Short mmCIF file of C-alpha atoms in Angstrom, two decimals:
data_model
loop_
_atom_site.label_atom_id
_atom_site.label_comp_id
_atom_site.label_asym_id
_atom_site.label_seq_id
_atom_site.Cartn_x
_atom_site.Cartn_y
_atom_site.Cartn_z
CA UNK A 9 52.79 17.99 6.09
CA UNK A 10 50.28 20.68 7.61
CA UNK A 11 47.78 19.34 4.31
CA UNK A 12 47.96 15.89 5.33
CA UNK A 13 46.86 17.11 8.84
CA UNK A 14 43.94 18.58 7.64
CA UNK A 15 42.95 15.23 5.52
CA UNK A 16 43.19 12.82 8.34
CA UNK A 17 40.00 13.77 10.22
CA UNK A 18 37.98 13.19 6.68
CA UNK A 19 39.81 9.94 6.07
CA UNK A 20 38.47 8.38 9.05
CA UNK A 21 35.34 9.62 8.96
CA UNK A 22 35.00 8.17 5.13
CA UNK A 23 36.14 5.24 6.86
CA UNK A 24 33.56 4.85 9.26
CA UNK A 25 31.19 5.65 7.04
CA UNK A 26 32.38 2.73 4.57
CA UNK A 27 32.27 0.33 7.43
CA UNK A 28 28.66 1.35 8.92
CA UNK A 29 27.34 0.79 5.39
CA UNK A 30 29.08 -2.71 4.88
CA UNK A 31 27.83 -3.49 8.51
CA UNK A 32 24.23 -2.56 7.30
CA UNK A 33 24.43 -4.06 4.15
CA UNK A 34 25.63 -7.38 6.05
CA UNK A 35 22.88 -6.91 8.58
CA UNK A 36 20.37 -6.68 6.15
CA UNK A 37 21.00 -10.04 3.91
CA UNK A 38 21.38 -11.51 7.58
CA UNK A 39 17.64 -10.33 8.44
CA UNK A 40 16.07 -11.09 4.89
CA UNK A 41 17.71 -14.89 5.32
CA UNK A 42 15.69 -15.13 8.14
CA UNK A 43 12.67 -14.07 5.99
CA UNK A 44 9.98 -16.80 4.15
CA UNK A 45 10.10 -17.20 0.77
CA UNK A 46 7.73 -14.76 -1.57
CA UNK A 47 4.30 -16.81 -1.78
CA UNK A 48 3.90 -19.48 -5.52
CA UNK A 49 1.66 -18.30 -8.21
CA UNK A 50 -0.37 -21.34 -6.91
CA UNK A 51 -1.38 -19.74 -3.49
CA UNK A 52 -2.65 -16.44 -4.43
CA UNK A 53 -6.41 -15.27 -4.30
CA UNK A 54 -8.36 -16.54 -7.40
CA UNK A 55 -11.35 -14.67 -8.84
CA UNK A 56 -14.71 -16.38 -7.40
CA UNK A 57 -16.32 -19.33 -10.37
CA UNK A 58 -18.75 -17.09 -11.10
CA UNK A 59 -16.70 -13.59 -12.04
CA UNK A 60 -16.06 -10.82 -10.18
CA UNK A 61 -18.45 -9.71 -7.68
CA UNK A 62 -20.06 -6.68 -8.23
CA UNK A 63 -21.86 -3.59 -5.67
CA UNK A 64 -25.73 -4.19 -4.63
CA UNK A 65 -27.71 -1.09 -4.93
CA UNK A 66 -30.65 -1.05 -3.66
CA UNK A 67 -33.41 1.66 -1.98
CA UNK A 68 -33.60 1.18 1.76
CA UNK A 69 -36.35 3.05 3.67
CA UNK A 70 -35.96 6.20 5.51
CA UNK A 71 -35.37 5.91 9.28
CA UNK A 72 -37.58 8.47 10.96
CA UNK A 73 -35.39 10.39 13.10
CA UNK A 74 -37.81 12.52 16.14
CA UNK A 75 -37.45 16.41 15.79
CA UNK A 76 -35.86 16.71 19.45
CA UNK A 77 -33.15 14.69 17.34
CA UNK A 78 -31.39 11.50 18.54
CA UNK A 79 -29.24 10.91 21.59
CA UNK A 80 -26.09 8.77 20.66
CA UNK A 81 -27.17 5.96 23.04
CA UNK A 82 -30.66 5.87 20.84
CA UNK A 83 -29.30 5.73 17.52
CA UNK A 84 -29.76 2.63 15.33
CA UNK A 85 -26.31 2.50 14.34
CA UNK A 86 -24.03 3.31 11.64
CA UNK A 87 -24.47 3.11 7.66
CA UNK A 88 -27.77 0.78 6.91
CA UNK A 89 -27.41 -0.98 10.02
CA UNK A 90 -30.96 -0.95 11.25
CA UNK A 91 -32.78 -0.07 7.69
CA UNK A 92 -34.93 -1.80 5.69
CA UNK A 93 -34.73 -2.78 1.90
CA UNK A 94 -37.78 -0.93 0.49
CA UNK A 95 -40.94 -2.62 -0.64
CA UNK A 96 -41.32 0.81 -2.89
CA UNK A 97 -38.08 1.38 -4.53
CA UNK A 98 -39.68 3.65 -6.86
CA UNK A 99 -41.77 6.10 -4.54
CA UNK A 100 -38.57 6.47 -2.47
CA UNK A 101 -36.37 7.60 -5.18
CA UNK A 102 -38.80 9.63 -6.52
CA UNK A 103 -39.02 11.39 -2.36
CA UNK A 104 -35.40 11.56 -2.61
CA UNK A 105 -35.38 13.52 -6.12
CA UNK A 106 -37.94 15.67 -5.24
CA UNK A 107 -35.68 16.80 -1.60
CA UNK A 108 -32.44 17.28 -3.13
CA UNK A 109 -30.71 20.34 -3.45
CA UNK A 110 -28.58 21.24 -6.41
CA UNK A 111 -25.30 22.05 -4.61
CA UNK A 112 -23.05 20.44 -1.81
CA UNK A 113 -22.38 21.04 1.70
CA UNK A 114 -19.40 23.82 1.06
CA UNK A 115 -19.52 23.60 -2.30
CA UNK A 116 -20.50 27.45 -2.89
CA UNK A 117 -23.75 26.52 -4.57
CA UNK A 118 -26.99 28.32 -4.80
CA UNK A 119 -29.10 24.45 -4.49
CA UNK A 120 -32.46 24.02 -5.13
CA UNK A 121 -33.19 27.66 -3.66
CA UNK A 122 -32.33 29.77 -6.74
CA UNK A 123 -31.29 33.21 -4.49
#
C-alpha cells in the first residue's frame, strides 16, 4: 500500500494537468469563434494594370554641407528630402566615381589610399 502512496501525488497532478489543457483547448475554439472569417480570394491586393512597379533611380545633387558642419535644427532633413534631381546626371556620377574609396567603413580595407 506504501507504492500506491507514493503514486497519488502524480495522479493528481496528471490530472490537473489533463484538465488545464482541455480548459485551454476549450478556451481557445471559444476565442477563435469570436474571430472573422479568413479574407475571399476576391478581396486581396491585385497587381497595379500596368505590372509591377519598379525602383526610380535617379542622380540627385549634392547638398553642400558648411565645414563648421550642421546643427540638427539646420539640417534639411532625412534621405532626399530637400535634394534636387540633377540637371547633370552624368557629371555627378562621374564626381561620385572619382571620390570613392575602395573599401567600407569597418570593412578592413586599404580604399582608394593604397598604404
Amino acid at each position: 500500500m506504501d507504492t500506491f502512496g507514493e503514486i497519488v501525488p502524480f495522479l493528481f497532478v496528471g490530472i490537473a494537468i489533463a484538465a488545464f489543457l482541455l480548459l485551454a483547448f476549450w478556451f481557445g475554439r471559444k476565442v477563435r469563434d469570436r474571430e472573422p472569417e479568413p479574407p475571399e480570394p476576391e478581396t486581396q491586393p491585385r497587381l497595379p494594370e500596368g505590372g509591377a512597379v519598379y525602383e526610380v533611380r535617379e542622380e540627385r545633387d549634392p547638398v553642400e554641407i558648411p565645414p563648421e558642419g550642421l546643427r540638427p535644427h539646420e539640417m534639411q532633413g532625412y534621405g532626399n528630402f530637400g535634394s534636387r534631381t540633377s540637371e547633370h546626371p552624368e557629371e555627378v556620377r562621374k564626381r561620385r566615381e572619382s571620390n570613392a574609396s575602395g573599401g567600407a567603413n569597418g570593412s578592413g580595407g586599404f580604399g582608394a589610399t593604397g598604404v
